[in-house]
Amino acid sequence: MGYASHHATTTASQSFSLAVRDTNSTAQTLYTTQLALNFLWMPLFFRLGRPAVALGDLALLAGNVGALMVNWWSADRTAFWCLVPYAAWLGYAAYLNTGVGMLNGWTLPKKERSE
């Protein structure tokens, strides 16, 4: 993800086209929101024990990454191809998240802390 963002930003900054620079601005926003959504998944799933909410977050994250891939397809193909494994991983993570949610009735049991 970091290399893809760097490559797309570097490519856009070297371009003379205003359209490519506008595309890069949108891509930077999408990249930043992707980082935030990615960061939110872990506490939603593990800390709060809410796999349904975490799955919703994953759906938003997948849509965000899809939009970023569309953006980078037209601006920087190398950055696009760097995102393909990440998109595949998100699909697998959604599968695992759904499985855990279904097997646990969509709420994870709270563990008692021993002190």
Coordinates of C-alpha atoms in Angstrom, one line a residue:
M1 CA 0.0 0.0 0.0
G2 CA 2.7 2.4 0.9
Y3 CA 4.7 1.7 -2.3
A4 CA 1.6 2.0 -4.4
S5 CA 0.7 5.4 -2.9
H6 CA 4.2 6.6 -3.3
H7 CA 4.4 5.5 -6.9
A8 CA 1.1 7.1 -7.8
T9 CA 1.9 10.3 -6.1
T10 CA 5.4 10.5 -7.7
T11 CA 3.9 9.7 -11.1
A12 CA 1.2 12.4 -10.7
S13 CA 3.7 15.0 -9.5
Q14 CA 5.8 14.5 -12.6
S15 CA 2.9 14.8 -14.9
F16 CA 2.1 18.0 -16.8
S17 CA -1.6 17.0 -17.0
L18 CA -4.0 18.8 -14.7
A19 CA -6.4 15.9 -14.9
V20 CA -3.8 13.5 -13.5
R21 CA -3.1 15.9 -10.7
D22 CA -6.8 16.2 -9.8
T23 CA -7.0 12.4 -9.9
N24 CA -4.1 12.2 -7.5
S25 CA -5.9 14.5 -5.1
T26 CA -8.9 12.2 -5.1
A27 CA -6.6 9.2 -4.7
Q28 CA -4.9 10.7 -1.7
T29 CA -8.3 11.2 0.0
L30 CA -9.3 7.6 -0.8
Y31 CA -6.0 6.3 0.5
T32 CA -6.3 8.2 3.8
T33 CA -9.9 7.0 4.4
Q34 CA -8.7 3.5 3.5
L35 CA -6.1 3.7 6.3
A36 CA -8.7 4.9 8.8
L37 CA -11.2 2.1 7.9
N38 CA -8.5 -0.4 8.0
F39 CA -7.4 0.8 11.5
L40 CA -11.1 0.7 12.8
W41 CA -11.6 -3.0 11.9
M42 CA -9.4 -4.5 14.6
P43 CA -11.0 -2.7 17.6
L44 CA -14.5 -3.4 16.2
F45 CA -13.8 -7.1 15.9
F46 CA -11.5 -7.9 18.7
R47 CA -12.0 -5.2 21.4
L48 CA -15.7 -4.7 21.1
G49 CA -16.5 -8.2 19.9
R50 CA -18.9 -6.9 17.1
P51 CA -18.3 -9.0 14.0
A52 CA -21.4 -7.6 12.2
V53 CA -20.2 -4.0 12.6
A54 CA -16.6 -5.1 11.7
L55 CA -18.0 -6.7 8.5
G56 CA -19.8 -3.5 7.7
D57 CA -16.5 -1.7 8.1
L58 CA -14.9 -4.3 5.8
A59 CA -17.6 -3.6 3.2
L60 CA -16.8 0.1 3.3
L61 CA -13.1 -0.6 3.1
A62 CA -13.6 -2.9 0.1
G63 CA -15.6 -0.2 -1.7
N64 CA -13.0 2.4 -0.8
V65 CA -10.2 0.2 -2.1
G66 CA -12.2 -0.5 -5.3
A67 CA -12.7 3.2 -5.9
L68 CA -9.0 3.7 -5.3
M69 CA -8.2 0.9 -7.8
V70 CA -10.4 2.5 -10.4
N71 CA -8.7 5.9 -9.8
W72 CA -5.2 4.4 -10.1
W73 CA -6.2 2.3 -13.2
S74 CA -6.4 5.5 -15.2
A75 CA -3.5 7.3 -13.5
D76 CA -0.9 4.7 -12.7
R77 CA -1.2 1.0 -13.6
T78 CA 1.7 0.0 -11.4
A79 CA -0.1 1.3 -8.3
F80 CA -3.3 -0.4 -9.5
W81 CA -1.5 -3.8 -9.7
C82 CA 0.0 -3.3 -6.2
L83 CA -3.5 -3.2 -4.8
V84 CA -4.7 -6.4 -6.4
P85 CA -3.3 -8.7 -3.5
Y86 CA -4.7 -6.3 -0.9
A87 CA -8.2 -6.5 -2.5
A88 CA -7.9 -10.3 -2.6
W89 CA -6.9 -10.3 1.1
L90 CA -10.0 -8.1 1.9
G91 CA -12.2 -10.7 0.3
Y92 CA -10.6 -13.4 2.4
A93 CA -10.9 -11.3 5.5
A94 CA -14.6 -10.7 4.9
Y95 CA -15.1 -14.5 4.4
L96 CA -13.3 -15.2 7.8
N97 CA -15.2 -12.3 9.5
T98 CA -18.5 -13.7 8.2
G99 CA -17.7 -17.2 9.3
V100 CA -16.8 -16.1 12.8
G101 CA -19.9 -14.0 13.0
M102 CA -22.2 -16.8 11.9
L103 CA -20.6 -19.4 14.2
N104 CA -20.9 -17.1 17.2
G105 CA -24.4 -15.6 16.6
W106 CA -22.8 -12.3 15.5
T107 CA -21.6 -11.5 19.0
L108 CA -18.3 -12.6 20.4
P109 CA -18.3 -13.7 24.1
K110 CA -16.6 -11.5 26.5
K111 CA -13.7 -13.0 28.4
E112 CA -13.5 -12.5 32.2
R113 CA -10.3 -10.8 33.1
S114 CA -8.4 -12.5 35.9
E115 CA -6.4 -10.1 37.9

